[in-house]
C-alpha atoms as a printed R data frame, in Angstrom:
    type eleno elety resid chain resno       x      y       z
1   ATOM     1    CA   UNK     A     1   0.048  0.047  -0.144
2   ATOM     2    CA   UNK     A     2   1.252  3.677  -0.982
3   ATOM     3    CA   UNK     A     3   0.887  6.421   0.709
4   ATOM     4    CA   UNK     A     4  -1.746  7.656  -2.077
5   ATOM     5    CA   UNK     A     5  -3.752  4.171  -1.006
6   ATOM     6    CA   UNK     A     6  -3.359  5.348   2.846
7   ATOM     7    CA   UNK     A     7  -4.759  8.868   2.171
8   ATOM     8    CA   UNK     A     8  -7.835  7.991   0.070
9   ATOM     9    CA   UNK     A     9  -8.868  5.198   3.275
10  ATOM    10    CA   UNK     A    10  -8.596  8.533   5.982
11  ATOM    11    CA   UNK     A    11 -10.748 10.452   7.134
12  ATOM    12    CA   UNK     A    12 -11.113 14.045   5.994
13  ATOM    13    CA   UNK     A    13  -9.796 15.140   8.735
14  ATOM    14    CA   UNK     A    14  -7.252 12.879   9.050
15  ATOM    15    CA   UNK     A    15  -6.198 13.683   5.657
16  ATOM    16    CA   UNK     A    16  -6.348 17.560   6.067
17  ATOM    17    CA   UNK     A    17  -3.986 17.044   9.361
18  ATOM    18    CA   UNK     A    18  -1.240 15.571   7.062
19  ATOM    19    CA   UNK     A    19  -1.730 17.913   4.370
20  ATOM    20    CA   UNK     A    20  -1.491 17.243   0.513
21  ATOM    21    CA   UNK     A    21   2.067 17.707  -0.216
22  ATOM    22    CA   UNK     A    22   2.854 13.843   1.364
23  ATOM    23    CA   UNK     A    23   0.555 11.849  -1.429
24  ATOM    24    CA   UNK     A    24   2.365  8.924  -3.227
25  ATOM    25    CA   UNK     A    25   5.025  8.010  -0.975
26  ATOM    26    CA   UNK     A    26   6.720  5.035  -0.235
27  ATOM    27    CA   UNK     A    27   9.998  4.394   2.622
28  ATOM    28    CA   UNK     A    28  12.372  2.450   2.676
29  ATOM    29    CA   UNK     A    29  15.524  2.125   5.532
30  ATOM    30    CA   UNK     A    30  17.959  5.050   6.478
31  ATOM    31    CA   UNK     A    31  19.638  6.693   4.078
32  ATOM    32    CA   UNK     A    32  23.381  5.469   3.038
33  ATOM    33    CA   UNK     A    33  24.833  8.408   0.744
34  ATOM    34    CA   UNK     A    34  22.509  7.976  -2.160
35  ATOM    35    CA   UNK     A    35  23.687  9.526  -6.289
36  ATOM    36    CA   UNK     A    36  21.319 12.591  -6.582
37  ATOM    37    CA   UNK     A    37  20.032 13.722  -9.870
38  ATOM    38    CA   UNK     A    38  18.225 17.200 -10.250
39  ATOM    39    CA   UNK     A    39  16.364 18.046 -12.895
40  ATOM    40    CA   UNK     A    40  15.789 21.650 -13.952
41  ATOM    41    CA   UNK     A    41  12.959 22.138 -16.776
42  ATOM    42    CA   UNK     A    42  13.440 25.234 -18.291
43  ATOM    43    CA   UNK     A    43   9.539 25.868 -19.448
44  ATOM    44    CA   UNK     A    44   8.546 27.666 -22.106
45  ATOM    45    CA   UNK     A    45  11.382 27.397 -24.923
46  ATOM    46    CA   UNK     A    46  14.913 28.601 -23.542
47  ATOM    47    CA   UNK     A    47  16.463 30.448 -26.543
48  ATOM    48    CA   UNK     A    48  19.760 28.194 -26.528
49  ATOM    49    CA   UNK     A    49  21.305 30.748 -29.595
50  ATOM    50    CA   UNK     A    50  20.697 33.518 -26.729
51  ATOM    51    CA   UNK     A    51  22.645 31.649 -24.278
52  ATOM    52    CA   UNK     A    52  25.644 30.400 -25.872
53  ATOM    53    CA   UNK     A    53  26.351 31.160 -29.961
54  ATOM    54    CA   UNK     A    54  28.812 31.328 -32.424
55  ATOM    55    CA   UNK     A    55  29.610 34.628 -32.075
56  ATOM    56    CA   UNK     A    56  31.559 35.208 -35.212
57  ATOM    57    CA   UNK     A    57  29.352 32.809 -37.414
58  ATOM    58    CA   UNK     A    58  28.106 35.166 -40.270
59  ATOM    59    CA   UNK     A    59  24.592 33.508 -40.529
60  ATOM    60    CA   UNK     A    60  24.105 33.903 -36.754
61  ATOM    61    CA   UNK     A    61  24.918 37.703 -37.423
62  ATOM    62    CA   UNK     A    62  23.090 38.442 -40.469
63  ATOM    63    CA   UNK     A    63  20.147 36.804 -38.715
64  ATOM    64    CA   UNK     A    64  19.279 38.516 -35.623
65  ATOM    65    CA   UNK     A    65  19.237 42.379 -34.323
66  ATOM    66    CA   UNK     A    66  21.765 43.011 -31.692
67  ATOM    67    CA   UNK     A    67  19.752 42.666 -28.779
68  ATOM    68    CA   UNK     A    68  18.756 38.997 -29.296
69  ATOM    69    CA   UNK     A    69  22.732 37.688 -29.740
70  ATOM    70    CA   UNK     A    70  26.084 37.427 -28.411
71  ATOM    71    CA   UNK     A    71  28.655 39.684 -30.034
72  ATOM    72    CA   UNK     A    72  32.546 39.758 -29.773
73  ATOM    73    CA   UNK     A    73  32.306 43.011 -28.312
74  ATOM    74    CA   UNK     A    74  30.061 46.276 -27.740
75  ATOM    75    CA   UNK     A    75  26.998 46.543 -25.634
76  ATOM    76    CA   UNK     A    76  26.624 42.313 -25.975
77  ATOM    77    CA   UNK     A    77  29.588 41.164 -25.522
78  ATOM    78    CA   UNK     A    78  29.404 37.634 -24.175
79  ATOM    79    CA   UNK     A    79  32.416 35.664 -22.473
80  ATOM    80    CA   UNK     A    80  34.170 33.560 -24.586
81  ATOM    81    CA   UNK     A    81  34.149 29.624 -23.970
82  ATOM    82    CA   UNK     A    82  37.581 26.986 -24.710
83  ATOM    83    CA   UNK     A    83  37.075 23.810 -26.134
84  ATOM    84    CA   UNK     A    84  33.933 24.363 -28.380
85  ATOM    85    CA   UNK     A    85  32.441 22.844 -31.190
86  ATOM    86    CA   UNK     A    86  33.751 22.578 -34.797
87  ATOM    87    CA   UNK     A    87  36.591 25.026 -34.300
88  ATOM    88    CA   UNK     A    88  33.507 27.767 -33.791
89  ATOM    89    CA   UNK     A    89  34.268 30.759 -31.126
90  ATOM    90    CA   UNK     A    90  30.985 29.722 -28.785
91  ATOM    91    CA   UNK     A    91  30.456 32.885 -26.286
92  ATOM    92    CA   UNK     A    92  28.046 32.538 -23.113
93  ATOM    93    CA   UNK     A    93  26.153 35.443 -22.582
94  ATOM    94    CA   UNK     A    94  27.134 38.090 -20.378
95  ATOM    95    CA   UNK     A    95  24.780 37.297 -17.552
96  ATOM    96    CA   UNK     A    96  25.551 34.125 -17.156
97  ATOM    97    CA   UNK     A    97  28.853 35.278 -15.616
98  ATOM    98    CA   UNK     A    98  28.531 32.213 -12.876
99  ATOM    99    CA   UNK     A    99  28.317 29.535 -15.286
100 ATOM   100    CA   UNK     A   100  31.175 30.698 -16.988
101 ATOM   101    CA   UNK     A   101  33.108 30.995 -13.532
102 ATOM   102    CA   UNK     A   102  31.909 26.797 -13.634
103 ATOM   103    CA   UNK     A   103  32.620 26.169 -16.972
104 ATOM   104    CA   UNK     A   104  36.224 27.244 -16.552
105 ATOM   105    CA   UNK     A   105  36.757 25.189 -13.336
106 ATOM   106    CA   UNK     A   106  35.427 21.946 -15.369
107 ATOM   107    CA   UNK     A   107  32.249 21.409 -13.305
108 ATOM   108    CA   UNK     A   108  29.587 22.894 -16.260
109 ATOM   109    CA   UNK     A   109  29.910 20.851 -19.125
110 ATOM   110    CA   UNK     A   110  27.556 22.318 -22.223
111 ATOM   111    CA   UNK     A   111  25.606 20.533 -25.190
112 ATOM   112    CA   UNK     A   112  24.264 22.328 -28.089
113 ATOM   113    CA   UNK     A   113  22.278 21.401 -30.817
114 ATOM   114    CA   UNK     A   114  20.344 18.505 -28.612
115 ATOM   115    CA   UNK     A   115  16.466 18.051 -28.496
116 ATOM   116    CA   UNK     A   116  13.853 15.835 -29.271
117 ATOM   117    CA   UNK     A   117  13.699 14.276 -32.226
118 ATOM   118    CA   UNK     A   118  10.192 14.342 -33.025
119 ATOM   119    CA   UNK     A   119  10.431 18.023 -34.751
120 ATOM   120    CA   UNK     A   120   7.054 19.335 -32.690
121 ATOM   121    CA   UNK     A   121   6.739 23.042 -32.145
122 ATOM   122    CA   UNK     A   122   4.263 23.314 -29.796
123 ATOM   123    CA   UNK     A   123   4.964 23.337 -25.894
124 ATOM   124    CA   UNK     A   124   2.694 20.868 -24.917
125 ATOM   125    CA   UNK     A   125   3.175 18.121 -26.948
126 ATOM   126    CA   UNK     A   126   7.481 18.610 -26.697
127 ATOM   127    CA   UNK     A   127   7.031 19.140 -22.807
128 ATOM   128    CA   UNK     A   128   4.986 16.020 -22.590
129 ATOM   129    CA   UNK     A   129   6.570 13.809 -24.634
130 ATOM   130    CA   UNK     A   130  10.109 14.568 -22.619
131 ATOM   131    CA   UNK     A   131   8.743 14.349 -19.809
132 ATOM   132    CA   UNK     A   132   7.371 10.506 -20.609
133 ATOM   133    CA   UNK     A   133  11.156  9.958 -22.324
134 ATOM   134    CA   UNK     A   134  10.128  9.195 -25.158
135 ATOM   135    CA   UNK     A   135   9.645 11.079 -29.149
136 ATOM   136    CA   UNK     A   136   6.701  9.648 -30.595
137 ATOM   137    CA   UNK     A   137   3.040 10.567 -29.639
138 ATOM   138    CA   UNK     A   138   2.364  7.268 -30.468
139 ATOM   139    CA   UNK     A   139   4.092  5.066 -27.988
140 ATOM   140    CA   UNK     A   140   3.678  7.415 -25.017
141 ATOM   141    CA   UNK     A   141   3.638  5.252 -21.654
142 ATOM   142    CA   UNK     A   142   1.409  6.748 -19.029
143 ATOM   143    CA   UNK     A   143   4.177  7.196 -16.520
144 ATOM   144    CA   UNK     A   144   6.722 10.045 -16.261
145 ATOM   145    CA   UNK     A   145  10.494  8.844 -17.017
146 ATOM   146    CA   UNK     A   146  11.617  9.524 -13.947
147 ATOM   147    CA   UNK     A   147   9.013  7.616 -12.109
148 ATOM   148    CA   UNK     A   148  10.324  4.806 -14.365
149 ATOM   149    CA   UNK     A   149  13.524  5.517 -13.547
150 ATOM   150    CA   UNK     A   150  12.561  5.258  -9.835
151 ATOM   151    CA   UNK     A   151  11.506  1.474  -9.986
152 ATOM   152    CA   UNK     A   152  14.616  0.537 -11.501
153 ATOM   153    CA   UNK     A   153  17.296  1.957  -8.697
154 ATOM   154    CA   UNK     A   154  16.867  0.631  -4.765
155 ATOM   155    CA   UNK     A   155  15.144  3.338  -2.410
156 ATOM   156    CA   UNK     A   156  17.612  4.120   0.618
157 ATOM   157    CA   UNK     A   157  15.859  6.603   2.788
158 ATOM   158    CA   UNK     A   158  12.871  8.484   3.800
159 ATOM   159    CA   UNK     A   159  12.114 10.528   0.508
160 ATOM   160    CA   UNK     A   160  13.942  8.899  -2.707
161 ATOM   161    CA   UNK     A   161  12.023 11.921  -4.833
162 ATOM   162    CA   UNK     A   162  10.297 15.171  -4.468
163 ATOM   163    CA   UNK     A   163   9.633 18.177  -6.950
164 ATOM   164    CA   UNK     A   164  10.452 21.182  -5.170
165 ATOM   165    CA   UNK     A   165   7.431 22.904  -7.075
166 ATOM   166    CA   UNK     A   166   3.730 23.010  -5.774
167 ATOM   167    CA   UNK     A   167   3.135 20.604  -7.452
168 ATOM   168    CA   UNK     A   168   4.422 17.293  -9.430
169 ATOM   169    CA   UNK     A   169   5.397 17.419 -12.944
170 ATOM   170    CA   UNK     A   170   4.802 15.127 -15.509
171 ATOM   171    CA   UNK     A   171   7.915 12.935 -15.728
172 ATOM   172    CA   UNK     A   172   7.059 12.053 -12.221
173 ATOM   173    CA   UNK     A   173   3.692 10.830 -13.303
174 ATOM   174    CA   UNK     A   174   2.466  7.604 -11.393
175 ATOM   175    CA   UNK     A   175   5.103  7.686  -8.606
176 ATOM   176    CA   UNK     A   176   4.498  6.017  -5.138
177 ATOM   177    CA   UNK     A   177   8.166  7.304  -4.104
178 ATOM   178    CA   UNK     A   178   7.508 11.544  -5.351
179 ATOM   179    CA   UNK     A   179   6.102 14.001  -3.508
180 ATOM   180    CA   UNK     A   180   6.215 18.196  -3.772
181 ATOM   181    CA   UNK     A   181   7.542 19.800  -1.275
182 ATOM   182    CA   UNK     A   182   8.224 23.786  -1.972
183 ATOM   183    CA   UNK     A   183   9.060 24.584   1.552
184 ATOM   184    CA   UNK     A   184  10.263 21.941   4.688
185 ATOM   185    CA   UNK     A   185   8.314 24.291   7.359
186 ATOM   186    CA   UNK     A   186   5.162 23.238   5.971
187 ATOM   187    CA   UNK     A   187   6.205 19.031   6.197
188 ATOM   188    CA   UNK     A   188   4.158 19.106   9.355
189 ATOM   189    CA   UNK     A   189   0.788 18.332  10.582
190 ATOM   190    CA   UNK     A   190  -1.734 20.961   9.985
191 ATOM   191    CA   UNK     A   191  -3.121 20.564  13.687
192 ATOM   192    CA   UNK     A   192  -2.738 20.835  17.301
193 ATOM   193    CA   UNK     A   193   1.192 18.588  18.117
194 ATOM   194    CA   UNK     A   194  -1.336 15.909  20.285
195 ATOM   195    CA   UNK     A   195  -2.444 14.921  17.321
196 ATOM   196    CA   UNK     A   196   0.136 12.954  16.852
197 ATOM   197    CA   UNK     A   197   0.267 10.502  19.720
198 ATOM   198    CA   UNK     A   198  -3.297 10.319  18.797
199 ATOM   199    CA   UNK     A   199  -2.683  9.297  14.788
200 ATOM   200    CA   UNK     A   200   0.123  6.913  16.443
201 ATOM   201    CA   UNK     A   201  -2.575  5.435  18.789
202 ATOM   202    CA   UNK     A   202  -4.880  4.736  16.335
203 ATOM   203    CA   UNK     A   203  -2.374  3.289  12.956
204 ATOM   204    CA   UNK     A   204  -0.747  0.498  15.491
205 ATOM   205    CA   UNK     A   205  -0.481 -2.746  14.295
206 ATOM   206    CA   UNK     A   206   1.037 -4.163  11.138
207 ATOM   207    CA   UNK     A   207  -1.107 -4.271   8.378
208 ATOM   208    CA   UNK     A   208   0.024 -2.302   5.175
209 ATOM   209    CA   UNK     A   209  -2.205  0.729   6.002
210 ATOM   210    CA   UNK     A   210  -0.538  1.123  10.346
211 ATOM   211    CA   UNK     A   211   3.198  0.872   8.776
212 ATOM   212    CA   UNK     A   212   2.125  3.788   5.717
213 ATOM   213    CA   UNK     A   213   0.832  5.952   8.453
214 ATOM   214    CA   UNK     A   214   3.301  5.125  10.552
215 ATOM   215    CA   UNK     A   215   6.057  6.368   8.213
216 ATOM   216    CA   UNK     A   216   4.272  8.962   7.373
217 ATOM   217    CA   UNK     A   217   4.555 10.011  10.958
218 ATOM   218    CA   UNK     A   218   8.443  9.116  11.150
219 ATOM   219    CA   UNK     A   219   9.018 10.802   7.952
220 ATOM   220    CA   UNK     A   220   7.615 14.382   9.030
221 ATOM   221    CA   UNK     A   221   8.968 14.076  12.475
222 ATOM   222    CA   UNK     A   222  12.284 13.260  11.345
223 ATOM   223    CA   UNK     A   223  11.971 16.374   9.085
224 ATOM   224    CA   UNK     A   224  10.781 18.522  11.849
225 ATOM   225    CA   UNK     A   225  13.365 17.572  13.758
226 ATOM   226    CA   UNK     A   226  15.826 18.716  11.476
227 ATOM   227    CA   UNK     A   227  15.012 22.252  10.995
228 ATOM   228    CA   UNK     A   228  16.888 25.102  12.307
229 ATOM   229    CA   UNK     A   229  15.526 26.735  15.575
230 ATOM   230    CA   UNK     A   230  15.609 29.084  18.407
231 ATOM   231    CA   UNK     A   231  13.982 28.937  21.459
232 ATOM   232    CA   UNK     A   232  12.006 26.203  19.777
233 ATOM   233    CA   UNK     A   233  10.613 28.393  16.840
234 ATOM   234    CA   UNK     A   234  11.278 27.257  13.490
235 ATOM   235    CA   UNK     A   235  14.100 29.915  12.030
236 ATOM   236    CA   UNK     A   236  14.831 30.717   8.560
237 ATOM   237    CA   UNK     A   237  17.349 28.663   6.587
238 ATOM   238    CA   UNK     A   238  20.958 29.993   6.694
239 ATOM   239    CA   UNK     A   239  22.902 28.479   3.371
240 ATOM   240    CA   UNK     A   240  26.640 27.153   3.968
241 ATOM   241    CA   UNK     A   241  29.996 28.817   2.352
242 ATOM   242    CA   UNK     A   242  28.835 31.879   2.028
243 ATOM   243    CA   UNK     A   243  26.106 30.882  -0.480
244 ATOM   244    CA   UNK     A   244  24.037 34.120  -1.526
245 ATOM   245    CA   UNK     A   245  20.756 33.268  -2.874
246 ATOM   246    CA   UNK     A   246  18.985 35.721  -5.082
247 ATOM   247    CA   UNK     A   247  15.896 37.281  -4.046
248 ATOM   248    CA   UNK     A   248  14.569 39.548  -7.290
249 ATOM   249    CA   UNK     A   249  11.123 38.969  -7.858
250 ATOM   250    CA   UNK     A   250  11.533 37.094 -11.011
251 ATOM   251    CA   UNK     A   251  12.967 34.336  -9.025
252 ATOM   252    CA   UNK     A   252  11.825 34.468  -5.810
253 ATOM   253    CA   UNK     A   253  10.196 30.908  -6.283
254 ATOM   254    CA   UNK     A   254  12.861 29.090  -7.664
255 ATOM   255    CA   UNK     A   255  15.542 30.560  -4.971
256 ATOM   256    CA   UNK     A   256  12.827 28.884  -2.387
257 ATOM   257    CA   UNK     A   257  13.036 25.048  -4.193
258 ATOM   258    CA   UNK     A   258  16.966 25.446  -4.757
259 ATOM   259    CA   UNK     A   259  16.771 26.740  -0.688
260 ATOM   260    CA   UNK     A   260  14.555 22.877  -0.140
261 ATOM   261    CA   UNK     A   261  16.406 20.903  -2.211
262 ATOM   262    CA   UNK     A   262  19.579 22.123  -0.175
263 ATOM   263    CA   UNK     A   263  18.382 21.611   2.887
264 ATOM   264    CA   UNK     A   264  16.487 18.182   2.257
265 ATOM   265    CA   UNK     A   265  20.146 17.062   0.809
266 ATOM   266    CA   UNK     A   266  22.188 17.752   4.005
267 ATOM   267    CA   UNK     A   267  19.370 16.086   6.389
268 ATOM   268    CA   UNK     A   268  20.243 13.145   4.481
269 ATOM   269    CA   UNK     A   269  16.547 12.019   4.339
270 ATOM   270    CA   UNK     A   270  17.920  9.481   1.339
271 ATOM   271    CA   UNK     A   271  16.924 11.847  -1.813
272 ATOM   272    CA   UNK     A   272  17.834 10.214  -5.208
273 ATOM   273    CA   UNK     A   273  15.790 12.564  -7.692
274 ATOM   274    CA   UNK     A   274  15.205 15.817  -7.605
275 ATOM   275    CA   UNK     A   275  12.983 18.201 -10.243
276 ATOM   276    CA   UNK     A   276  12.484 22.263 -10.221
277 ATOM   277    CA   UNK     A   277  10.358 23.836 -13.002
278 ATOM   278    CA   UNK     A   278  11.247 27.223 -13.994
279 ATOM   279    CA   UNK     A   279   8.824 29.063 -16.353
280 ATOM   280    CA   UNK     A   280   8.884 32.458 -18.376
281 ATOM   281    CA   UNK     A   281  10.923 31.896 -21.279
282 ATOM   282    CA   UNK     A   282   8.554 31.198 -23.830
283 ATOM   283    CA   UNK     A   283   9.851 35.012 -25.565
284 ATOM   284    CA   UNK     A   284   7.796 36.218 -28.485
285 ATOM   285    CA   UNK     A   285   8.231 39.656 -27.704
286 ATOM   286    CA   UNK     A   286  10.094 41.524 -25.560
287 ATOM   287    CA   UNK     A   287  13.244 39.271 -25.027
288 ATOM   288    CA   UNK     A   288  15.796 41.742 -25.756
289 ATOM   289    CA   UNK     A   289  15.139 42.698 -21.810
290 ATOM   290    CA   UNK     A   290  12.948 39.694 -20.301
291 ATOM   291    CA   UNK     A   291  16.067 36.634 -21.488
292 ATOM   292    CA   UNK     A   292  19.014 38.539 -19.622
293 ATOM   293    CA   UNK     A   293  16.969 39.221 -16.800
294 ATOM   294    CA   UNK     A   294  15.577 35.734 -16.134
295 ATOM   295    CA   UNK     A   295  19.130 34.439 -17.135
296 ATOM   296    CA   UNK     A   296  20.763 36.259 -14.406
297 ATOM   297    CA   UNK     A   297  18.779 35.476 -12.173
298 ATOM   298    CA   UNK     A   298  18.195 31.881 -13.016
299 ATOM   299    CA   UNK     A   299  22.121 31.480 -12.824
300 ATOM   300    CA   UNK     A   300  22.205 33.250  -9.415
301 ATOM   301    CA   UNK     A   301  19.988 30.980  -8.392
302 ATOM   302    CA   UNK     A   302  21.551 27.775  -9.302
303 ATOM   303    CA   UNK     A   303  24.775 28.472  -8.415
304 ATOM   304    CA   UNK     A   304  24.130 29.764  -5.209
305 ATOM   305    CA   UNK     A   305  22.582 26.375  -4.471
306 ATOM   306    CA   UNK     A   306  25.816 24.498  -5.734
307 ATOM   307    CA   UNK     A   307  27.883 26.872  -3.535
308 ATOM   308    CA   UNK     A   308  25.474 25.696  -1.226
309 ATOM   309    CA   UNK     A   309  25.858 21.679  -0.915
310 ATOM   310    CA   UNK     A   310  29.080 22.176  -2.121
311 ATOM   311    CA   UNK     A   311  30.365 19.302   0.373
312 ATOM   312    CA   UNK     A   312  27.723 17.116  -1.867
313 ATOM   313    CA   UNK     A   313  29.330 17.852  -5.507
314 ATOM   314    CA   UNK     A   314  30.683 14.140  -5.133
315 ATOM   315    CA   UNK     A   315  27.089 13.032  -5.216
316 ATOM   316    CA   UNK     A   316  24.751 15.497  -7.092
317 ATOM   317    CA   UNK     A   317  24.482 15.696 -10.823
318 ATOM   318    CA   UNK     A   318  21.975 18.437 -12.444
319 ATOM   319    CA   UNK     A   319  20.863 18.589 -15.889
320 ATOM   320    CA   UNK     A   320  19.328 21.784 -16.879
321 ATOM   321    CA   UNK     A   321  17.084 21.397 -20.346
322 ATOM   322    CA   UNK     A   322  14.012 23.328 -22.133
323 ATOM   323    CA   UNK     A   323  11.207 21.494 -24.889
324 ATOM   324    CA   UNK     A   324  12.985 23.562 -27.108
325 ATOM   325    CA   UNK     A   325  14.933 25.581 -28.566
326 ATOM   326    CA   UNK     A   326  13.940 29.117 -30.361
327 ATOM   327    CA   UNK     A   327  14.017 30.210 -34.217
328 ATOM   328    CA   UNK     A   328  17.161 31.814 -35.725
329 ATOM   329    CA   UNK     A   329  15.452 34.322 -37.168
330 ATOM   330    CA   UNK     A   330  14.401 36.550 -34.999
331 ATOM   331    CA   UNK     A   331  11.265 38.053 -35.520
332 ATOM   332    CA   UNK     A   332   9.544 41.731 -35.525
333 ATOM   333    CA   UNK     A   333   8.287 42.011 -32.035
334 ATOM   334    CA   UNK     A   334  11.949 42.388 -30.369
335 ATOM   335    CA   UNK     A   335  11.512 38.553 -30.058
336 ATOM   336    CA   UNK     A   336  11.953 35.057 -31.147
337 ATOM   337    CA   UNK     A   337   9.133 32.009 -32.085
338 ATOM   338    CA   UNK     A   338   9.543 28.473 -31.597
339 ATOM   339    CA   UNK     A   339  12.003 26.956 -32.288
340 ATOM   340    CA   UNK     A   340  13.708 23.309 -32.591
341 ATOM   341    CA   UNK     A   341  17.492 22.215 -31.566
342 ATOM   342    CA   UNK     A   342  18.867 23.515 -28.157
343 ATOM   343    CA   UNK     A   343  21.187 23.714 -25.513
344 ATOM   344    CA   UNK     A   344  21.492 21.639 -22.634
345 ATOM   345    CA   UNK     A   345  24.329 22.562 -19.106
346 ATOM   346    CA   UNK     A   346  25.031 19.320 -16.989
347 ATOM   347    CA   UNK     A   347  26.832 20.572 -13.660
348 ATOM   348    CA   UNK     A   348  28.598 18.327 -10.969
349 ATOM   349    CA   UNK     A   349  31.589 17.134  -9.315
350 ATOM   350    CA   UNK     A   350  31.740 14.107 -11.763
351 ATOM   351    CA   UNK     A   351  31.019 16.018 -15.010
352 ATOM   352    CA   UNK     A   352  34.062 16.647 -17.152
353 ATOM   353    CA   UNK     A   353  33.125 20.237 -18.012
354 ATOM   354    CA   UNK     A   354  34.982 22.700 -19.313
355 ATOM   355    CA   UNK     A   355  34.422 21.186 -22.481
356 ATOM   356    CA   UNK     A   356  30.970 22.009 -25.075
357 ATOM   357    CA   UNK     A   357  29.957 17.974 -26.563
358 ATOM   358    CA   UNK     A   358  27.553 17.460 -29.449
359 ATOM   359    CA   UNK     A   359  27.470 17.585 -33.162
360 ATOM   360    CA   UNK     A   360  27.420 21.515 -34.391
361 ATOM   361    CA   UNK     A   361  25.286 20.854 -37.420
362 ATOM   362    CA   UNK     A   362  25.913 24.892 -38.544
363 ATOM   363    CA   UNK     A   363  23.471 27.632 -39.361
364 ATOM   364    CA   UNK     A   364  23.425 28.060 -43.231
365 ATOM   365    CA   UNK     A   365  19.908 27.819 -44.340
366 ATOM   366    CA   UNK     A   366  20.418 24.048 -46.377
367 ATOM   367    CA   UNK     A   367  21.866 23.041 -42.674
368 ATOM   368    CA   UNK     A   368  18.870 24.661 -40.399
369 ATOM   369    CA   UNK     A   369  15.962 22.110 -39.750
370 ATOM   370    CA   UNK     A   370  13.225 23.434 -42.189
371 ATOM   371    CA   UNK     A   371  15.458 25.820 -43.427
372 ATOM   372    CA   UNK     A   372  14.518 27.713 -40.737
373 ATOM   373    CA   UNK     A   373  16.210 26.083 -37.046
374 ATOM   374    CA   UNK     A   374  18.816 24.738 -35.159
375 ATOM   375    CA   UNK     A   375  18.825 21.273 -35.840
376 ATOM   376    CA   UNK     A   376  18.607 18.247 -33.377
377 ATOM   377    CA   UNK     A   377  22.323 16.106 -33.349
378 ATOM   378    CA   UNK     A   378  22.163 14.557 -29.800
379 ATOM   379    CA   UNK     A   379  18.482 13.076 -28.906
380 ATOM   380    CA   UNK     A   380  18.059 14.605 -25.281
381 ATOM   381    CA   UNK     A   381  17.465 10.908 -24.096
382 ATOM   382    CA   UNK     A   382  21.366 10.336 -24.826
383 ATOM   383    CA   UNK     A   383  22.680 12.767 -22.358
384 ATOM   384    CA   UNK     A   384  19.910 11.758 -19.812
385 ATOM   385    CA   UNK     A   385  20.706  7.947 -20.212
386 ATOM   386    CA   UNK     A   386  24.607  8.612 -19.263
387 ATOM   387    CA   UNK     A   387  23.464 10.100 -16.143
388 ATOM   388    CA   UNK     A   388  21.388  7.504 -15.286
389 ATOM   389    CA   UNK     A   389  23.922  5.160 -16.178
390 ATOM   390    CA   UNK     A   390  27.516  6.503 -15.321
391 ATOM   391    CA   UNK     A   391  25.929  8.086 -12.124
392 ATOM   392    CA   UNK     A   392  22.502  6.553 -10.831
393 ATOM   393    CA   UNK     A   393  24.135  3.000 -11.849
394 ATOM   394    CA   UNK     A   394  21.247  2.019 -13.625
395 ATOM   395    CA   UNK     A   395  21.261  0.025 -17.147
396 ATOM   396    CA   UNK     A   396  17.590 -0.349 -17.862
397 ATOM   397    CA   UNK     A   397  17.384  2.227 -20.122
398 ATOM   398    CA   UNK     A   398  14.784  0.781 -22.739
399 ATOM   399    CA   UNK     A   399  12.716  0.327 -19.480
400 ATOM   400    CA   UNK     A   400  13.012  4.197 -18.218
401 ATOM   401    CA   UNK     A   401  13.358  5.052 -22.420
402 ATOM   402    CA   UNK     A   402  11.181  2.652 -24.344
403 ATOM   403    CA   UNK     A   403  12.111  2.313 -28.040
404 ATOM   404    CA   UNK     A   404  15.112  4.041 -27.562
405 ATOM   405    CA   UNK     A   405  18.622  2.510 -28.936
406 ATOM   406    CA   UNK     A   406  21.121  2.334 -26.565
407 ATOM   407    CA   UNK     A   407  22.978  5.795 -26.938
408 ATOM   408    CA   UNK     A   408  26.362  6.623 -28.070
409 ATOM   409    CA   UNK     A   409  27.338  8.197 -24.884
410 ATOM   410    CA   UNK     A   410  29.321 11.371 -24.999
411 ATOM   411    CA   UNK     A   411  31.356 10.537 -21.863
412 ATOM   412    CA   UNK     A   412  30.718 13.633 -20.481
413 ATOM   413    CA   UNK     A   413  30.654 11.921 -16.880
414 ATOM   414    CA   UNK     A   414  33.339  9.505 -14.805
């Protein structure tokens, strides 16, 4: 019996006390320092050609107005990268300075021209396919790819999987091991503390229902016992390693999500898989000012989180992706329309960083997909498969990504 079954069998009062955040949970023994995979999904179609691009490519220069591209000099001057693709001069956007530092310290890898091989430019279809780990709508399973990943690895702690956002993404659809947890302070019984004792007495015994209830209460108490307090009162979380999380309006929720993850990792709750969604990247207009704003906040938040968990780098691998990229040529509203190929980032202590990976297809008209978009040369599942195989130690790629032929690994991980 899983947590969903337990809650559905409880009275409405008990369910309300436990809170909706505790659905779909299963439990096991204490943590033994498992590998942790964090998937950050930039919802809306992040413009990979505005994040990292071949700045001296004439096709790139001619296709975009100055405010929508990275340049070698001037007001839009970017950050030059080493070990790039096809001998071209790839630069990062200037607002991604924290990523440049991680790249130069060989902890961040960039894979360009990757994505779905389906070709869809629909947000809904692309996100649904990626979240389910397929490229064909006709073969889409009823569960998320992270759900199937979790079924192939042993669970070793209180909370094997979480979404650090208010709801579970489709990638965790059907999971009995995942829950949404936006703020650990809210991971409590919403009632008088005496009700904990009442519930313990109510769910004594060795039935499946009783065991699930007991384990739920134990997990709540465990997390509550780890939260910072002063004179018995909960206090704000204080990051480690002088990590400074941004507080700008555009990343306030994102910052809270990263703080939640940092706390759970340090609590040793047995976390193995976590997701964060960060939207707002569908910039058909106003991209000249909005993209730098979001990128700066995102880069600061992710880097603060990474600095905060500095003692755990060898256990953590972070992947950043979006459902598709944007069109090479900018539109007439200071924006870009839905495209195809995109960039992915992988960060962690086991990443062979400071290098770009993949095959660059070029930006000449005849090299573009449908003669308008950056082509996809690396299936997104190739990157995720390498993380599954090398860091989460599962070889069940056909189970996780149905119909995906065993990938030719890019070897961006040790």
